[in-house]
Short mmCIF file of C-alpha atoms in Angstrom, two decimals:
data_model
loop_
_atom_site.label_atom_id
_atom_site.label_comp_id
_atom_site.label_asym_id
_atom_site.label_seq_id
_atom_site.Cartn_x
_atom_site.Cartn_y
_atom_site.Cartn_z
CA UNK A 170 -2.57 5.59 17.34
CA UNK A 171 -5.84 6.43 19.90
CA UNK A 172 -8.37 7.04 16.77
CA UNK A 173 -11.25 4.79 17.78
CA UNK A 174 -11.25 4.01 13.95
CA UNK A 175 -7.55 2.33 14.41
CA UNK A 176 -8.87 0.03 17.12
CA UNK A 177 -11.57 -1.07 14.39
CA UNK A 178 -9.07 -1.62 11.58
CA UNK A 179 -6.92 -3.56 14.18
CA UNK A 180 -9.60 -5.68 15.08
CA UNK A 181 -10.81 -6.41 11.53
CA UNK A 182 -7.07 -7.33 10.15
CA UNK A 183 -5.73 -9.18 13.08
CA UNK A 184 -6.80 -12.57 12.09
CA UNK A 185 -4.83 -11.67 8.63
CA UNK A 186 -1.55 -11.34 10.09
CA UNK A 187 1.16 -13.95 9.89
CA UNK A 188 2.53 -14.44 13.14
CA UNK A 189 6.38 -13.80 13.03
CA UNK A 190 7.96 -17.31 13.58
CA UNK A 191 4.93 -19.29 13.02
CA UNK A 192 4.77 -22.19 10.45
CA UNK A 193 2.38 -21.77 7.63
CA UNK A 194 0.52 -24.22 5.78
CA UNK A 195 -1.68 -21.95 3.46
CA UNK A 196 -4.29 -24.47 2.42
CA UNK A 197 -5.00 -25.22 6.04
CA UNK A 198 -4.49 -21.84 7.87
CA UNK A 199 -6.23 -19.28 5.87
CA UNK A 200 -9.46 -19.27 4.08
CA UNK A 201 -9.61 -17.66 0.81
CA UNK A 202 -13.61 -17.13 1.31
CA UNK A 203 -13.26 -15.60 4.88
CA UNK A 204 -15.23 -12.28 5.36
CA UNK A 205 -15.09 -11.69 9.38
CA UNK A 206 -18.76 -11.90 9.40
CA UNK A 207 -19.37 -8.80 6.97
CA UNK A 208 -22.12 -8.44 4.50
CA UNK A 209 -21.16 -6.80 1.31
CA UNK A 210 -23.25 -4.08 1.74
CA UNK A 211 -21.64 -3.14 5.09
CA UNK A 212 -18.57 -3.63 3.19
CA UNK A 213 -18.95 -0.97 0.72
CA UNK A 214 -19.59 1.38 3.68
CA UNK A 215 -16.08 0.17 5.16
CA UNK A 216 -14.49 0.78 1.78
CA UNK A 217 -15.60 4.08 1.75
CA UNK A 218 -14.25 4.92 5.15
CA UNK A 219 -11.07 3.23 4.37
CA UNK A 220 -10.17 5.13 1.53
CA UNK A 221 -11.45 8.49 3.15
CA UNK A 222 -8.75 7.44 5.80
CA UNK A 223 -6.03 6.88 3.35
CA UNK A 224 -6.49 10.11 1.68
CA UNK A 225 -6.43 11.82 4.99
CA UNK A 226 -3.25 10.22 6.16
CA UNK A 227 -1.68 10.29 2.86
CA UNK A 228 -1.67 13.86 2.68
CA UNK A 229 -0.19 14.17 6.18
CA UNK A 230 2.39 11.66 5.11
CA UNK A 231 3.55 13.95 2.04
CA UNK A 232 3.57 16.98 4.18
CA UNK A 233 5.64 15.69 6.98
CA UNK A 234 8.10 14.32 4.39
CA UNK A 235 9.98 12.01 6.88
CA UNK A 236 8.62 8.59 6.21
CA UNK A 237 7.85 6.60 3.09
CA UNK A 238 5.62 3.60 2.75
CA UNK A 239 6.10 0.22 0.28
CA UNK A 240 3.15 -1.62 -0.49
CA UNK A 241 4.15 -5.06 -1.86
CA UNK A 242 0.94 -6.92 -3.52
CA UNK A 243 1.65 -10.86 -4.00
CA UNK A 244 -1.09 -13.25 -5.96
CA UNK A 245 -1.30 -15.83 -8.22
CA UNK A 246 -2.86 -14.95 -11.59
CA UNK A 247 -6.80 -13.61 -11.57
CA UNK A 248 -5.79 -12.69 -7.78
CA UNK A 249 -7.30 -9.26 -8.14
CA UNK A 250 -4.21 -6.81 -7.59
CA UNK A 251 -5.17 -4.67 -10.37
CA UNK A 252 -8.61 -4.20 -9.24
CA UNK A 253 -7.28 -3.77 -5.46
CA UNK A 254 -5.00 -0.93 -6.36
CA UNK A 255 -7.66 1.00 -8.27
CA UNK A 256 -10.20 0.83 -5.83
CA UNK A 257 -8.05 1.14 -2.55
CA UNK A 258 -6.18 3.93 -3.89
CA UNK A 259 -9.14 5.69 -5.57
CA UNK A 260 -8.99 8.50 -3.25
CA UNK A 261 -5.38 9.30 -2.77
CA UNK A 262 -3.18 12.26 -4.50
CA UNK A 263 -1.77 10.56 -7.51
CA UNK A 264 1.38 12.65 -7.13
CA UNK A 265 2.41 10.88 -3.69
CA UNK A 266 1.83 7.09 -5.35
CA UNK A 267 3.71 5.26 -7.97
CA UNK A 268 3.09 1.77 -8.94
CA UNK A 269 5.62 -0.52 -10.43
CA UNK A 270 4.72 -3.69 -12.04
CA UNK A 271 7.77 -6.24 -12.51
CA UNK A 272 7.51 -8.56 -15.40
CA UNK A 273 10.56 -10.91 -16.93
CA UNK A 274 13.68 -9.07 -15.94
CA UNK A 275 15.53 -7.21 -18.93
CA UNK A 276 19.18 -7.95 -20.00
CA UNK A 277 20.20 -5.20 -17.85
CA UNK A 278 18.46 -6.22 -14.87
CA UNK A 279 19.99 -9.65 -14.97
CA UNK A 280 23.38 -8.21 -14.86
CA UNK A 281 22.72 -7.05 -11.30
CA UNK A 282 21.86 -8.74 -8.24
CA UNK A 283 18.23 -9.93 -7.95
CA UNK A 284 17.23 -7.19 -5.64
CA UNK A 285 18.43 -4.11 -7.55
CA UNK A 286 15.71 -3.76 -10.06
CA UNK A 287 13.46 -3.74 -6.92
CA UNK A 288 15.37 -1.06 -5.05
CA UNK A 289 15.33 1.23 -7.87
CA UNK A 290 11.55 1.43 -7.42
CA UNK A 291 11.38 2.44 -3.85
CA UNK A 292 9.46 5.40 -2.45
CA UNK A 293 10.87 8.65 -1.44
CA UNK A 294 10.02 10.16 1.68
CA UNK A 295 6.33 11.34 1.83
CA UNK A 296 5.57 8.83 -1.00
CA UNK A 297 3.84 5.64 -1.11
CA UNK A 298 5.32 2.99 -3.68
CA UNK A 299 3.03 0.04 -4.74
CA UNK A 300 4.88 -3.17 -6.09
CA UNK A 301 2.14 -5.04 -8.16
CA UNK A 302 3.98 -8.32 -7.65
CA UNK A 303 7.55 -7.66 -5.90
CA UNK A 304 11.04 -8.95 -4.81
CA UNK A 305 9.12 -12.01 -3.56
CA UNK A 306 9.05 -13.36 -7.02
CA UNK A 307 12.43 -14.18 -6.33
CA UNK A 308 11.45 -17.02 -4.15
CA UNK A 309 8.27 -17.91 -5.79
CA UNK A 310 8.27 -17.91 -9.81
CA UNK A 311 12.23 -18.21 -9.88
CA UNK A 312 11.64 -21.39 -7.24
CA UNK A 313 8.85 -23.06 -9.19
CA UNK A 314 11.00 -22.31 -12.36
CA UNK A 315 14.67 -23.20 -11.96
CA UNK A 316 14.98 -22.15 -15.80
CA UNK A 317 14.73 -18.72 -14.45
CA UNK A 318 17.31 -19.12 -11.88
CA UNK A 319 19.53 -20.50 -14.49
CA UNK A 320 19.12 -16.99 -16.35
CA UNK A 321 20.46 -15.20 -13.43
CA UNK A 322 24.09 -16.65 -13.86
CA UNK A 323 24.79 -17.09 -10.43
CA UNK A 324 28.16 -18.52 -9.59
CA UNK A 325 28.03 -22.33 -9.02
CA UNK A 326 29.45 -22.20 -5.27
CA UNK A 327 25.85 -20.42 -4.48
CA UNK A 328 23.81 -22.42 -5.91
CA UNK A 329 23.53 -24.88 -3.09
CA UNK A 330 20.47 -26.70 -1.54
CA UNK A 331 20.40 -23.32 1.09
CA UNK A 332 19.75 -20.71 -1.68
CA UNK A 333 16.26 -20.19 -0.61
CA UNK A 334 17.23 -19.77 3.18
CA UNK A 335 19.76 -17.45 2.15
CA UNK A 336 17.51 -15.40 -0.03
CA UNK A 337 14.95 -15.44 2.94
CA UNK A 338 17.54 -13.81 4.86
CA UNK A 339 18.66 -11.38 2.62
CA UNK A 340 14.74 -10.26 2.01
CA UNK A 341 14.29 -9.99 5.52
CA UNK A 342 17.51 -8.02 6.21
CA UNK A 343 16.92 -5.91 3.34
CA UNK A 344 13.41 -4.96 4.89
CA UNK A 345 14.83 -4.28 8.10
CA UNK A 346 17.45 -1.70 6.65
CA UNK A 347 14.42 -0.13 4.81
CA UNK A 348 12.29 0.30 8.30
CA UNK A 349 15.40 1.21 10.34
CA UNK A 350 15.60 4.23 7.74
CA UNK A 351 12.04 5.21 7.85
CA UNK A 352 10.49 3.31 5.20
CA UNK A 353 7.51 1.14 6.18
CA UNK A 354 7.16 -2.24 4.38
CA UNK A 355 3.64 -3.33 3.97
CA UNK A 356 3.17 -6.78 2.56
CA UNK A 357 -0.37 -8.33 1.36
CA UNK A 358 -0.89 -11.92 -0.13
CA UNK A 359 -4.06 -12.12 -1.86
CA UNK A 360 -5.12 -15.52 -1.12
CA UNK A 361 -7.19 -17.15 -4.08
CA UNK A 362 -8.92 -20.58 -4.09
CA UNK A 363 -7.91 -22.61 -6.96
CA UNK A 364 -12.01 -22.63 -8.03
CA UNK A 365 -12.48 -19.12 -7.96
CA UNK A 366 -9.16 -18.87 -10.14
CA UNK A 367 -11.22 -21.27 -12.62
CA UNK A 368 -14.18 -18.93 -12.58
CA UNK A 369 -12.43 -16.04 -13.13
CA UNK A 370 -10.26 -17.41 -15.80
CA UNK A 371 -13.47 -18.63 -17.76
CA UNK A 372 -15.19 -15.10 -17.19
CA UNK A 373 -11.97 -13.91 -19.33
CA UNK A 374 -12.50 -16.05 -21.89
CA UNK A 375 -16.38 -15.77 -21.82
CA UNK A 376 -16.58 -12.29 -22.18
CA UNK A 377 -14.89 -10.77 -25.46
CA UNK A 378 -13.80 -7.35 -23.75
CA UNK A 379 -11.95 -9.22 -21.54
CA UNK A 380 -10.16 -11.58 -23.92
CA UNK A 381 -6.95 -9.68 -23.67
CA UNK A 382 -6.53 -10.36 -20.21
CA UNK A 383 -6.17 -13.95 -20.68
CA UNK A 384 -2.79 -15.59 -21.73
CA UNK A 385 -2.14 -19.52 -22.33
CA UNK A 386 0.71 -19.19 -19.73
CA UNK A 387 -2.11 -18.57 -17.13
CA UNK A 388 -3.54 -22.08 -17.57
CA UNK A 389 0.03 -23.61 -17.54
CA UNK A 390 1.07 -21.76 -14.33
CA UNK A 391 -2.17 -23.13 -12.92
CA UNK A 392 -0.54 -26.84 -13.56
CA UNK A 393 1.93 -25.86 -10.99
CA UNK A 394 -0.94 -25.20 -8.20
CA UNK A 395 0.74 -27.42 -5.44
CA UNK A 396 4.04 -26.04 -6.18
CA UNK A 397 3.16 -22.39 -5.86
CA UNK A 398 1.03 -23.27 -2.66
CA UNK A 399 4.47 -24.49 -1.06
CA UNK A 400 6.34 -21.73 -2.48
CA UNK A 401 3.82 -19.15 -0.94
CA UNK A 402 3.69 -21.25 2.50
CA UNK A 403 7.56 -21.32 2.70
CA UNK A 404 7.59 -17.48 1.89
CA UNK A 405 4.94 -16.77 4.25
CA UNK A 406 6.86 -18.88 7.24
CA UNK A 407 10.10 -17.49 6.61
CA UNK A 408 9.52 -13.71 5.79
CA UNK A 409 6.62 -12.50 8.27
CA UNK A 410 8.75 -10.47 10.75
CA UNK A 411 7.86 -8.21 13.41
CA UNK A 412 9.09 -5.37 11.33
CA UNK A 413 7.47 -6.12 8.25
CA UNK A 414 4.79 -9.20 8.83
CA UNK A 415 2.40 -10.43 6.08
CA UNK A 416 -1.14 -10.24 5.77
CA UNK A 417 -2.94 -12.81 4.22
CA UNK A 418 -6.26 -11.57 2.69
CA UNK A 419 -8.96 -13.64 1.57
CA UNK A 420 -9.41 -13.03 -2.33
CA UNK A 421 -12.35 -14.97 -3.50
CA UNK A 422 -14.88 -12.17 -2.40
CA UNK A 423 -13.39 -9.04 -4.20
CA UNK A 424 -15.03 -6.54 -1.92
CA UNK A 425 -13.58 -8.23 1.04
CA UNK A 426 -10.10 -8.25 -0.30
CA UNK A 427 -10.43 -4.52 -1.04
CA UNK A 428 -11.59 -3.70 2.42
CA UNK A 429 -8.64 -5.68 4.22
CA UNK A 430 -6.03 -4.19 2.01
CA UNK A 431 -7.27 -0.59 2.27
CA UNK A 432 -7.49 -1.48 6.29
CA UNK A 433 -3.88 -2.76 6.59
CA UNK A 434 -2.62 0.08 4.68
CA UNK A 435 -4.46 2.74 6.94
CA UNK A 436 -3.59 0.72 9.91
CA UNK A 437 0.19 1.43 8.96
CA UNK A 438 -0.42 5.12 8.27
CA UNK A 439 -2.13 5.55 11.29
CA UNK A 440 0.66 4.00 13.34
CA UNK A 441 3.09 6.17 11.51
CA UNK A 442 0.85 8.92 12.84
CA UNK A 443 2.26 11.67 10.36
CA UNK A 444 1.68 15.59 11.22
CA UNK A 445 1.92 18.68 9.37
CA UNK A 446 5.12 20.48 9.76
CA UNK A 447 4.87 23.38 12.65
CA UNK A 448 5.71 26.80 11.29
CA UNK A 449 8.38 28.41 13.30
CA UNK A 450 8.43 31.56 15.01
CA UNK A 451 10.31 33.58 11.96
CA UNK A 452 8.29 31.88 9.22
CA UNK A 453 4.96 33.18 11.36
CA UNK A 454 6.44 36.79 10.86
CA UNK A 455 6.55 36.24 7.28
CA UNK A 456 3.06 34.84 7.43
CA UNK A 457 1.63 37.85 9.25
CA UNK A 458 3.60 40.12 6.78
CA UNK A 459 2.01 38.38 3.99
CA UNK A 460 -1.59 38.30 5.36
CA UNK A 461 -1.36 42.15 5.78
CA UNK A 462 -0.37 42.77 2.28
CA UNK A 463 -3.30 40.27 0.81
CA UNK A 464 -5.54 41.94 2.93
CA UNK A 465 -4.93 45.42 1.96
CA UNK A 466 -5.01 44.34 -1.55
CA UNK A 467 -8.48 43.34 -1.40
CA UNK A 468 -11.12 45.05 -3.71
CA UNK A 469 -13.67 47.18 -2.30
CA UNK A 470 -16.73 45.38 -1.00
CA UNK A 471 -14.94 42.19 -1.02
CA UNK A 472 -13.59 40.13 2.23
CA UNK A 473 -10.01 40.92 3.21
CA UNK A 474 -9.92 36.93 3.85
CA UNK A 475 -12.48 35.04 1.67
CA UNK A 476 -11.62 31.98 3.26
CA UNK A 477 -12.14 33.14 6.90
CA UNK A 478 -15.41 35.02 6.00
CA UNK A 479 -17.32 31.64 5.52
CA UNK A 480 -15.24 29.12 7.82
CA UNK A 481 -14.08 28.84 11.34
CA UNK A 482 -10.25 29.18 11.64
CA UNK A 483 -8.02 28.14 14.17
CA UNK A 484 -7.20 29.73 17.66
CA UNK A 485 -4.45 31.88 17.66
CA UNK A 486 -1.07 30.56 18.96
CA UNK A 487 -1.04 27.45 17.11
CA UNK A 488 0.75 29.11 14.25
CA UNK A 489 -2.30 30.70 12.63
CA UNK A 490 -4.12 33.66 12.81
CA UNK A 491 -7.90 32.96 13.71
CA UNK A 492 -10.27 32.80 16.76
CA UNK A 493 -12.16 29.66 16.27
CA UNK A 494 -14.84 31.84 14.93
CA UNK A 495 -16.05 33.42 11.59
CA UNK A 496 -13.91 36.99 10.98
CA UNK A 497 -15.32 40.15 11.84
CA UNK A 498 -15.79 43.30 10.06
CA UNK A 499 -15.22 42.83 5.92
CA UNK A 500 -14.40 38.77 6.52
CA UNK A 501 -17.79 38.31 7.42
CA UNK A 502 -20.18 41.11 6.01
CA UNK A 503 -18.28 41.94 2.76
CA UNK A 504 -18.03 45.72 3.96
CA UNK A 505 -15.17 47.27 4.76
CA UNK A 506 -13.85 47.59 8.14
CA UNK A 507 -13.14 51.35 9.84
CA UNK A 508 -9.99 51.10 8.63
CA UNK A 509 -10.67 50.02 5.42
CA UNK A 510 -8.17 46.85 5.53
CA UNK A 511 -10.79 44.33 6.92
CA UNK A 512 -8.55 44.34 10.00
CA UNK A 513 -10.23 42.10 12.91
CA UNK A 514 -10.88 43.64 16.38
#
């Protein structure tokens, strides 16, 4: 990853990374209002750059068809997950991205192990999958609400005091399995302050067009703020690994949260550094034959190669056909070459 842009991105996100093996106290270690010394105006420019990078590298990821990427987004209510997805992924090809939101498990899902429903939504090679809430709900909501654990109908002998340690281990092993098979796991926790959550809830109550986004359950969950902070701290401490580290993204300023999320995801794609497939010798013969046929089919007065007529084309020998210059003959002028087929000299 030699691109200078990658170095700037790495510098931006490094303070957000949870060092594997470290002990996290969320309230003490990460500031929800941190903004890396940036101003919002500069942030808008950086977000555009991040979106552009994601579009560029996603196209290469899809073409290479070797790696897949899983982005896990976790946050408390009003943390900004939906808006982050909408802004950060605004420039990518929607055919290569799938977003899954995980609500209360269905009867079918409860009949399987707790990771089953997440495994069914994993990305294919060449794709990006986004989990809006993820398998980490199984050590967050399930931990804060014992009644949810009861509904999973686990055998009594696996409901011991070490159940959370075993789940952390299982999740780490599962993510290691995914990365060993070419699927990168990107984990972002949008860290919202209690007061900013209250402010966003009040806005949803004040604006009629946002009333639909508010639920009485939001306030009931807010009463468990301290329990959730502890659960998040434990999750970050036990599941930030060298192969799938956590990034704690400050979420009080939406613009900075979006920049940071774009930067973390772009950093992952740039680290993969996917490349377009190289066309083999036999395939190039087929391409040349197709080129001759298409050039011969050009109408009178039309460029034999309309694209090359107005654009530089790659040097010969790289699997393409060009010379790095605009094409001559009919390519450039629109007039037929002496052969009538627009062939280049």
